Amino acid sequence: MAEKDLSELFVDTLKDIYYAEKQIYKSLPKMAKAANSDQLRAAFEKHHHETESQIERLEKIFELIGKPARGKKCDAIEGILDEGKE
């Protein structure tokens, strides 16, 4: 029974991470556009590409465990992104 619980926790955590990465991926171009310096803009653009790779890795993990790559809304990342909008 504990093994099943750990498996569910693993998948649930993957869903949280997947959701967060997808939300960050969507927000980074807006942040780059709003950046006041070229250095900051470049950092956001670089992070955008890195996040895309992270999403691809997560999708491979979902595939390996035979689960659909679906995110689960994470209030923590929503709060962080709301602060970024300011």
PDB file of N, CA and C in Angstrom:
ATOM      1  N   MET A   1       0.820  -1.203   0.000  1.00  0.00           N
ATOM      2  CA  MET A   1       0.000   0.000   0.000  1.00  0.00           C
ATOM      3  C   MET A   1       0.862   1.264   0.000  1.00  0.00           C
ATOM      4  N   ALA A   2       1.946   1.256   0.768  1.00  0.00           N
ATOM      5  CA  ALA A   2       2.815   2.425   0.802  1.00  0.00           C
ATOM      6  C   ALA A   2       3.419   2.693  -0.576  1.00  0.00           C
ATOM      7  N   GLU A   3       3.722   1.645  -1.325  1.00  0.00           N
ATOM      8  CA  GLU A   3       4.294   1.815  -2.659  1.00  0.00           C
ATOM      9  C   GLU A   3       3.314   2.538  -3.581  1.00  0.00           C
ATOM     10  N   LYS A   4       2.057   2.189  -3.505  1.00  0.00           N
ATOM     11  CA  LYS A   4       1.050   2.863  -4.317  1.00  0.00           C
ATOM     12  C   LYS A   4       0.945   4.332  -3.911  1.00  0.00           C
ATOM     13  N   ASP A   5       1.005   4.607  -2.642  1.00  0.00           N
ATOM     14  CA  ASP A   5       0.935   5.982  -2.176  1.00  0.00           C
ATOM     15  C   ASP A   5       2.128   6.800  -2.679  1.00  0.00           C
ATOM     16  N   LEU A   6       3.319   6.210  -2.668  1.00  0.00           N
ATOM     17  CA  LEU A   6       4.497   6.911  -3.166  1.00  0.00           C
ATOM     18  C   LEU A   6       4.389   7.146  -4.669  1.00  0.00           C
ATOM     19  N   SER A   7       3.841   6.191  -5.391  1.00  0.00           N
ATOM     20  CA  SER A   7       3.652   6.341  -6.829  1.00  0.00           C
ATOM     21  C   SER A   7       2.682   7.482  -7.118  1.00  0.00           C
ATOM     22  N   GLU A   8       1.603   7.542  -6.376  1.00  0.00           N
ATOM     23  CA  GLU A   8       0.622   8.617  -6.558  1.00  0.00           C
ATOM     24  C   GLU A   8       1.236   9.971  -6.217  1.00  0.00           C
ATOM     25  N   LEU A   9       2.033  10.009  -5.151  1.00  0.00           N
ATOM     26  CA  LEU A   9       2.699  11.248  -4.769  1.00  0.00           C
ATOM     27  C   LEU A   9       3.662  11.696  -5.866  1.00  0.00           C
ATOM     28  N   PHE A  10       4.393  10.748  -6.450  1.00  0.00           N
ATOM     29  CA  PHE A  10       5.327  11.050  -7.530  1.00  0.00           C
ATOM     30  C   PHE A  10       4.600  11.661  -8.721  1.00  0.00           C
ATOM     31  N   VAL A  11       3.518  11.041  -9.143  1.00  0.00           N
ATOM     32  CA  VAL A  11       2.750  11.540 -10.298  1.00  0.00           C
ATOM     33  C   VAL A  11       2.143  12.896  -9.975  1.00  0.00           C
ATOM     34  N   ASP A  12       1.630  13.056  -8.762  1.00  0.00           N
ATOM     35  CA  ASP A  12       1.035  14.324  -8.350  1.00  0.00           C
ATOM     36  C   ASP A  12       2.083  15.437  -8.365  1.00  0.00           C
ATOM     37  N   THR A  13       3.281  15.125  -7.899  1.00  0.00           N
ATOM     38  CA  THR A  13       4.364  16.104  -7.905  1.00  0.00           C
ATOM     39  C   THR A  13       4.778  16.443  -9.329  1.00  0.00           C
ATOM     40  N   LEU A  14       4.852  15.446 -10.195  1.00  0.00           N
ATOM     41  CA  LEU A  14       5.161  15.702 -11.611  1.00  0.00           C
ATOM     42  C   LEU A  14       4.127  16.638 -12.232  1.00  0.00           C
ATOM     43  N   LYS A  15       2.864  16.435 -11.902  1.00  0.00           N
ATOM     44  CA  LYS A  15       1.803  17.287 -12.440  1.00  0.00           C
ATOM     45  C   LYS A  15       1.975  18.730 -11.975  1.00  0.00           C
ATOM     46  N   ASP A  16       2.336  18.914 -10.687  1.00  0.00           N
ATOM     47  CA  ASP A  16       2.586  20.262 -10.165  1.00  0.00           C
ATOM     48  C   ASP A  16       3.736  20.928 -10.917  1.00  0.00           C
ATOM     49  N   ILE A  17       4.818  20.194 -11.074  1.00  0.00           N
ATOM     50  CA  ILE A  17       6.001  20.738 -11.743  1.00  0.00           C
ATOM     51  C   ILE A  17       5.691  21.052 -13.200  1.00  0.00           C
ATOM     52  N   TYR A  18       4.979  20.157 -13.857  1.00  0.00           N
ATOM     53  CA  TYR A  18       4.630  20.352 -15.261  1.00  0.00           C
ATOM     54  C   TYR A  18       3.779  21.619 -15.427  1.00  0.00           C
ATOM     55  N   TYR A  19       2.802  21.777 -14.560  1.00  0.00           N
ATOM     56  CA  TYR A  19       1.954  22.970 -14.604  1.00  0.00           C
ATOM     57  C   TYR A  19       2.807  24.230 -14.411  1.00  0.00           C
ATOM     58  N   ALA A  20       3.680  24.194 -13.417  1.00  0.00           N
ATOM     59  CA  ALA A  20       4.515  25.357 -13.124  1.00  0.00           C
ATOM     60  C   ALA A  20       5.401  25.705 -14.308  1.00  0.00           C
ATOM     61  N   GLU A  21       6.048  24.711 -14.886  1.00  0.00           N
ATOM     62  CA  GLU A  21       6.931  24.962 -16.025  1.00  0.00           C
ATOM     63  C   GLU A  21       6.158  25.541 -17.213  1.00  0.00           C
ATOM     64  N   LYS A  22       4.973  25.018 -17.464  1.00  0.00           N
ATOM     65  CA  LYS A  22       4.166  25.524 -18.588  1.00  0.00           C
ATOM     66  C   LYS A  22       3.760  26.982 -18.349  1.00  0.00           C
ATOM     67  N   GLN A  23       3.393  27.302 -17.116  1.00  0.00           N
ATOM     68  CA  GLN A  23       2.987  28.673 -16.799  1.00  0.00           C
ATOM     69  C   GLN A  23       4.168  29.629 -16.899  1.00  0.00           C
ATOM     70  N   ILE A  24       5.311  29.195 -16.401  1.00  0.00           N
ATOM     71  CA  ILE A  24       6.517  30.017 -16.491  1.00  0.00           C
ATOM     72  C   ILE A  24       6.882  30.229 -17.953  1.00  0.00           C
ATOM     73  N   TYR A  25       6.792  29.171 -18.745  1.00  0.00           N
ATOM     74  CA  TYR A  25       7.117  29.247 -20.167  1.00  0.00           C
ATOM     75  C   TYR A  25       6.263  30.301 -20.866  1.00  0.00           C
ATOM     76  N   LYS A  26       4.983  30.351 -20.515  1.00  0.00           N
ATOM     77  CA  LYS A  26       4.085  31.340 -21.131  1.00  0.00           C
ATOM     78  C   LYS A  26       4.388  32.756 -20.656  1.00  0.00           C
ATOM     79  N   SER A  27       4.866  32.896 -19.433  1.00  0.00           N
ATOM     80  CA  SER A  27       5.085  34.227 -18.850  1.00  0.00           C
ATOM     81  C   SER A  27       6.422  34.861 -19.217  1.00  0.00           C
ATOM     82  N   LEU A  28       7.417  34.053 -19.482  1.00  0.00           N
ATOM     83  CA  LEU A  28       8.758  34.592 -19.725  1.00  0.00           C
ATOM     84  C   LEU A  28       8.850  35.547 -20.917  1.00  0.00           C
ATOM     85  N   PRO A  29       8.188  35.288 -22.049  1.00  0.00           N
ATOM     86  CA  PRO A  29       8.271  36.276 -23.138  1.00  0.00           C
ATOM     87  C   PRO A  29       7.710  37.646 -22.741  1.00  0.00           C
ATOM     88  N   LYS A  30       6.659  37.655 -21.936  1.00  0.00           N
ATOM     89  CA  LYS A  30       6.090  38.924 -21.470  1.00  0.00           C
ATOM     90  C   LYS A  30       7.077  39.647 -20.563  1.00  0.00           C
ATOM     91  N   MET A  31       7.744  38.871 -19.706  1.00  0.00           N
ATOM     92  CA  MET A  31       8.734  39.465 -18.813  1.00  0.00           C
ATOM     93  C   MET A  31       9.915  40.017 -19.611  1.00  0.00           C
ATOM     94  N   ALA A  32      10.333  39.281 -20.625  1.00  0.00           N
ATOM     95  CA  ALA A  32      11.447  39.740 -21.462  1.00  0.00           C
ATOM     96  C   ALA A  32      11.082  41.042 -22.172  1.00  0.00           C
ATOM     97  N   LYS A  33       9.864  41.102 -22.662  1.00  0.00           N
ATOM     98  CA  LYS A  33       9.418  42.304 -23.369  1.00  0.00           C
ATOM     99  C   LYS A  33       9.369  43.515 -22.434  1.00  0.00           C
ATOM    100  N   ALA A  34       9.028  43.278 -21.176  1.00  0.00           N
ATOM    101  CA  ALA A  34       8.917  44.369 -20.210  1.00  0.00           C
ATOM    102  C   ALA A  34      10.248  44.728 -19.543  1.00  0.00           C
ATOM    103  N   ALA A  35      11.275  43.942 -19.792  1.00  0.00           N
ATOM    104  CA  ALA A  35      12.574  44.178 -19.142  1.00  0.00           C
ATOM    105  C   ALA A  35      13.154  45.525 -19.552  1.00  0.00           C
ATOM    106  N   ASN A  36      13.781  46.185 -18.581  1.00  0.00           N
ATOM    107  CA  ASN A  36      14.357  47.513 -18.826  1.00  0.00           C
ATOM    108  C   ASN A  36      15.807  47.470 -19.276  1.00  0.00           C
ATOM    109  N   SER A  37      16.428  46.305 -19.214  1.00  0.00           N
ATOM    110  CA  SER A  37      17.826  46.216 -19.639  1.00  0.00           C
ATOM    111  C   SER A  37      18.007  45.046 -20.602  1.00  0.00           C
ATOM    112  N   ASP A  38      18.993  45.181 -21.471  1.00  0.00           N
ATOM    113  CA  ASP A  38      19.284  44.115 -22.428  1.00  0.00           C
ATOM    114  C   ASP A  38      19.738  42.846 -21.724  1.00  0.00           C
ATOM    115  N   GLN A  39      20.482  43.013 -20.636  1.00  0.00           N
ATOM    116  CA  GLN A  39      20.980  41.865 -19.886  1.00  0.00           C
ATOM    117  C   GLN A  39      19.821  41.067 -19.275  1.00  0.00           C
ATOM    118  N   LEU A  40      18.877  41.778 -18.690  1.00  0.00           N
ATOM    119  CA  LEU A  40      17.719  41.118 -18.086  1.00  0.00           C
ATOM    120  C   LEU A  40      16.876  40.451 -19.162  1.00  0.00           C
ATOM    121  N   ARG A  41      16.684  41.129 -20.269  1.00  0.00           N
ATOM    122  CA  ARG A  41      15.917  40.571 -21.384  1.00  0.00           C
ATOM    123  C   ARG A  41      16.575  39.281 -21.882  1.00  0.00           C
ATOM    124  N   ALA A  42      17.885  39.301 -22.021  1.00  0.00           N
ATOM    125  CA  ALA A  42      18.615  38.109 -22.473  1.00  0.00           C
ATOM    126  C   ALA A  42      18.477  36.964 -21.469  1.00  0.00           C
ATOM    127  N   ALA A  43      18.491  37.295 -20.192  1.00  0.00           N
ATOM    128  CA  ALA A  43      18.343  36.263 -19.162  1.00  0.00           C
ATOM    129  C   ALA A  43      16.956  35.621 -19.236  1.00  0.00           C
ATOM    130  N   PHE A  44      15.928  36.421 -19.433  1.00  0.00           N
ATOM    131  CA  PHE A  44      14.573  35.876 -19.573  1.00  0.00           C
ATOM    132  C   PHE A  44      14.472  34.995 -20.821  1.00  0.00           C
ATOM    133  N   GLU A  45      15.071  35.423 -21.906  1.00  0.00           N
ATOM    134  CA  GLU A  45      15.036  34.645 -23.147  1.00  0.00           C
ATOM    135  C   GLU A  45      15.777  33.317 -22.988  1.00  0.00           C
ATOM    136  N   LYS A  46      16.914  33.356 -22.312  1.00  0.00           N
ATOM    137  CA  LYS A  46      17.677  32.133 -22.067  1.00  0.00           C
ATOM    138  C   LYS A  46      16.863  31.177 -21.189  1.00  0.00           C
ATOM    139  N   HIS A  47      16.249  31.739 -20.156  1.00  0.00           N
ATOM    140  CA  HIS A  47      15.436  30.916 -19.251  1.00  0.00           C
ATOM    141  C   HIS A  47      14.240  30.307 -19.991  1.00  0.00           C
ATOM    142  N   HIS A  48      13.703  31.038 -20.949  1.00  0.00           N
ATOM    143  CA  HIS A  48      12.588  30.545 -21.751  1.00  0.00           C
ATOM    144  C   HIS A  48      12.997  29.282 -22.509  1.00  0.00           C
ATOM    145  N   HIS A  49      14.179  29.306 -23.107  1.00  0.00           N
ATOM    146  CA  HIS A  49      14.677  28.135 -23.845  1.00  0.00           C
ATOM    147  C   HIS A  49      14.954  26.963 -22.890  1.00  0.00           C
ATOM    148  N   GLU A  50      15.510  27.272 -21.727  1.00  0.00           N
ATOM    149  CA  GLU A  50      15.782  26.222 -20.743  1.00  0.00           C
ATOM    150  C   GLU A  50      14.483  25.596 -20.244  1.00  0.00           C
ATOM    151  N   THR A  51      13.472  26.421 -20.054  1.00  0.00           N
ATOM    152  CA  THR A  51      12.180  25.928 -19.583  1.00  0.00           C
ATOM    153  C   THR A  51      11.539  25.018 -20.625  1.00  0.00           C
ATOM    154  N   GLU A  52      11.703  25.363 -21.887  1.00  0.00           N
ATOM    155  CA  GLU A  52      11.186  24.511 -22.958  1.00  0.00           C
ATOM    156  C   GLU A  52      11.811  23.112 -22.876  1.00  0.00           C
ATOM    157  N   SER A  53      13.097  23.063 -22.599  1.00  0.00           N
ATOM    158  CA  SER A  53      13.775  21.766 -22.448  1.00  0.00           C
ATOM    159  C   SER A  53      13.248  21.006 -21.237  1.00  0.00           C
ATOM    160  N   GLN A  54      12.985  21.715 -20.169  1.00  0.00           N
ATOM    161  CA  GLN A  54      12.444  21.071 -18.971  1.00  0.00           C
ATOM    162  C   GLN A  54      11.063  20.456 -19.256  1.00  0.00           C
ATOM    163  N   ILE A  55      10.252  21.169 -19.994  1.00  0.00           N
ATOM    164  CA  ILE A  55       8.924  20.670 -20.350  1.00  0.00           C
ATOM    165  C   ILE A  55       9.050  19.402 -21.184  1.00  0.00           C
ATOM    166  N   GLU A  56       9.972  19.404 -22.132  1.00  0.00           N
ATOM    167  CA  GLU A  56      10.185  18.208 -22.959  1.00  0.00           C
ATOM    168  C   GLU A  56      10.635  17.024 -22.109  1.00  0.00           C
ATOM    169  N   ARG A  57      11.516  17.270 -21.139  1.00  0.00           N
ATOM    170  CA  ARG A  57      11.962  16.191 -20.246  1.00  0.00           C
ATOM    171  C   ARG A  57      10.803  15.639 -19.427  1.00  0.00           C
ATOM    172  N   LEU A  58       9.989  16.531 -18.910  1.00  0.00           N
ATOM    173  CA  LEU A  58       8.837  16.087 -18.124  1.00  0.00           C
ATOM    174  C   LEU A  58       7.877  15.263 -18.976  1.00  0.00           C
ATOM    175  N   GLU A  59       7.661  15.681 -20.215  1.00  0.00           N
ATOM    176  CA  GLU A  59       6.780  14.920 -21.105  1.00  0.00           C
ATOM    177  C   GLU A  59       7.337  13.523 -21.357  1.00  0.00           C
ATOM    178  N   LYS A  60       8.657  13.397 -21.460  1.00  0.00           N
ATOM    179  CA  LYS A  60       9.275  12.075 -21.620  1.00  0.00           C
ATOM    180  C   LYS A  60       9.059  11.220 -20.375  1.00  0.00           C
ATOM    181  N   ILE A  61       9.156  11.841 -19.200  1.00  0.00           N
ATOM    182  CA  ILE A  61       8.935  11.100 -17.957  1.00  0.00           C
ATOM    183  C   ILE A  61       7.499  10.594 -17.897  1.00  0.00           C
ATOM    184  N   PHE A  62       6.549  11.472 -18.215  1.00  0.00           N
ATOM    185  CA  PHE A  62       5.151  11.031 -18.241  1.00  0.00           C
ATOM    186  C   PHE A  62       4.979   9.853 -19.197  1.00  0.00           C
ATOM    187  N   GLU A  63       5.601   9.943 -20.352  1.00  0.00           N
ATOM    188  CA  GLU A  63       5.505   8.864 -21.333  1.00  0.00           C
ATOM    189  C   GLU A  63       6.097   7.568 -20.769  1.00  0.00           C
ATOM    190  N   LEU A  64       7.245   7.669 -20.120  1.00  0.00           N
ATOM    191  CA  LEU A  64       7.904   6.489 -19.557  1.00  0.00           C
ATOM    192  C   LEU A  64       7.062   5.790 -18.482  1.00  0.00           C
ATOM    193  N   ILE A  65       6.320   6.579 -17.723  1.00  0.00           N
ATOM    194  CA  ILE A  65       5.497   5.970 -16.668  1.00  0.00           C
ATOM    195  C   ILE A  65       4.073   5.673 -17.140  1.00  0.00           C
ATOM    196  N   GLY A  66       3.812   5.944 -18.409  1.00  0.00           N
ATOM    197  CA  GLY A  66       2.518   5.614 -18.986  1.00  0.00           C
ATOM    198  C   GLY A  66       1.368   6.490 -18.531  1.00  0.00           C
ATOM    199  N   LYS A  67       1.679   7.738 -18.222  1.00  0.00           N
ATOM    200  CA  LYS A  67       0.650   8.689 -17.790  1.00  0.00           C
ATOM    201  C   LYS A  67       0.588   9.851 -18.770  1.00  0.00           C
ATOM    202  N   PRO A  68      -0.593  10.454 -18.947  1.00  0.00           N
ATOM    203  CA  PRO A  68      -0.681  11.624 -19.829  1.00  0.00           C
ATOM    204  C   PRO A  68       0.022  12.831 -19.194  1.00  0.00           C
ATOM    205  N   ALA A  69       0.669  13.626 -20.012  1.00  0.00           N
ATOM    206  CA  ALA A  69       1.362  14.827 -19.518  1.00  0.00           C
ATOM    207  C   ALA A  69       0.323  15.915 -19.278  1.00  0.00           C
ATOM    208  N   ARG A  70      -0.142  15.963 -18.068  1.00  0.00           N
ATOM    209  CA  ARG A  70      -1.147  16.963 -17.675  1.00  0.00           C
ATOM    210  C   ARG A  70      -0.701  17.641 -16.392  1.00  0.00           C
ATOM    211  N   GLY A  71      -0.888  18.929 -16.350  1.00  0.00           N
ATOM    212  CA  GLY A  71      -0.541  19.680 -15.159  1.00  0.00           C
ATOM    213  C   GLY A  71      -1.702  19.751 -14.193  1.00  0.00           C
ATOM    214  N   LYS A  72      -1.357  20.067 -12.969  1.00  0.00           N
ATOM    215  CA  LYS A  72      -2.350  20.282 -11.918  1.00  0.00           C
ATOM    216  C   LYS A  72      -2.097  21.679 -11.376  1.00  0.00           C
ATOM    217  N   LYS A  73      -3.135  22.496 -11.354  1.00  0.00           N
ATOM    218  CA  LYS A  73      -2.973  23.890 -10.935  1.00  0.00           C
ATOM    219  C   LYS A  73      -2.268  23.966  -9.592  1.00  0.00           C
ATOM    220  N   CYS A  74      -1.287  24.831  -9.558  1.00  0.00           N
ATOM    221  CA  CYS A  74      -0.464  25.013  -8.373  1.00  0.00           C
ATOM    222  C   CYS A  74      -0.589  26.473  -7.931  1.00  0.00           C
ATOM    223  N   ASP A  75      -1.189  26.687  -6.780  1.00  0.00           N
ATOM    224  CA  ASP A  75      -1.404  28.046  -6.296  1.00  0.00           C
ATOM    225  C   ASP A  75      -0.096  28.782  -6.032  1.00  0.00           C
ATOM    226  N   ALA A  76       0.939  28.047  -5.641  1.00  0.00           N
ATOM    227  CA  ALA A  76       2.225  28.688  -5.346  1.00  0.00           C
ATOM    228  C   ALA A  76       2.788  29.369  -6.587  1.00  0.00           C
ATOM    229  N   ILE A  77       2.785  28.684  -7.716  1.00  0.00           N
ATOM    230  CA  ILE A  77       3.336  29.287  -8.931  1.00  0.00           C
ATOM    231  C   ILE A  77       2.438  30.420  -9.422  1.00  0.00           C
ATOM    232  N   GLU A  78       1.149  30.300  -9.197  1.00  0.00           N
ATOM    233  CA  GLU A  78       0.236  31.389  -9.569  1.00  0.00           C
ATOM    234  C   GLU A  78       0.599  32.660  -8.811  1.00  0.00           C
ATOM    235  N   GLY A  79       0.906  32.524  -7.522  1.00  0.00           N
ATOM    236  CA  GLY A  79       1.295  33.680  -6.710  1.00  0.00           C
ATOM    237  C   GLY A  79       2.589  34.303  -7.183  1.00  0.00           C
ATOM    238  N   ILE A  80       3.549  33.464  -7.521  1.00  0.00           N
ATOM    239  CA  ILE A  80       4.834  33.962  -8.014  1.00  0.00           C
ATOM    240  C   ILE A  80       4.649  34.712  -9.328  1.00  0.00           C
ATOM    241  N   LEU A  81       3.853  34.163 -10.215  1.00  0.00           N
ATOM    242  CA  LEU A  81       3.626  34.817 -11.506  1.00  0.00           C
ATOM    243  C   LEU A  81       2.835  36.102 -11.357  1.00  0.00           C
ATOM    244  N   ASP A  82       1.917  36.146 -10.408  1.00  0.00           N
ATOM    245  CA  ASP A  82       1.183  37.389 -10.138  1.00  0.00           C
ATOM    246  C   ASP A  82       2.142  38.481  -9.682  1.00  0.00           C
ATOM    247  N   GLU A  83       3.094  38.112  -8.838  1.00  0.00           N
ATOM    248  CA  GLU A  83       4.091  39.091  -8.400  1.00  0.00           C
ATOM    249  C   GLU A  83       4.939  39.551  -9.581  1.00  0.00           C
ATOM    250  N   GLY A  84       5.247  38.643 -10.490  1.00  0.00           N
ATOM    251  CA  GLY A  84       6.044  38.998 -11.659  1.00  0.00           C
ATOM    252  C   GLY A  84       5.331  39.982 -12.564  1.00  0.00           C
ATOM    253  N   LYS A  85       4.016  39.914 -12.586  1.00  0.00           N
ATOM    254  CA  LYS A  85       3.237  40.842 -13.418  1.00  0.00           C
ATOM    255  C   LYS A  85       3.356  42.274 -12.918  1.00  0.00           C
ATOM    256  N   GLU A  86       3.596  42.416 -11.618  1.00  0.00           N
ATOM    257  CA  GLU A  86       3.722  43.755 -11.043  1.00  0.00           C
ATOM    258  C   GLU A  86       5.040  44.353 -11.439  1.00  0.00           C
TER     259      GLU A  86
END
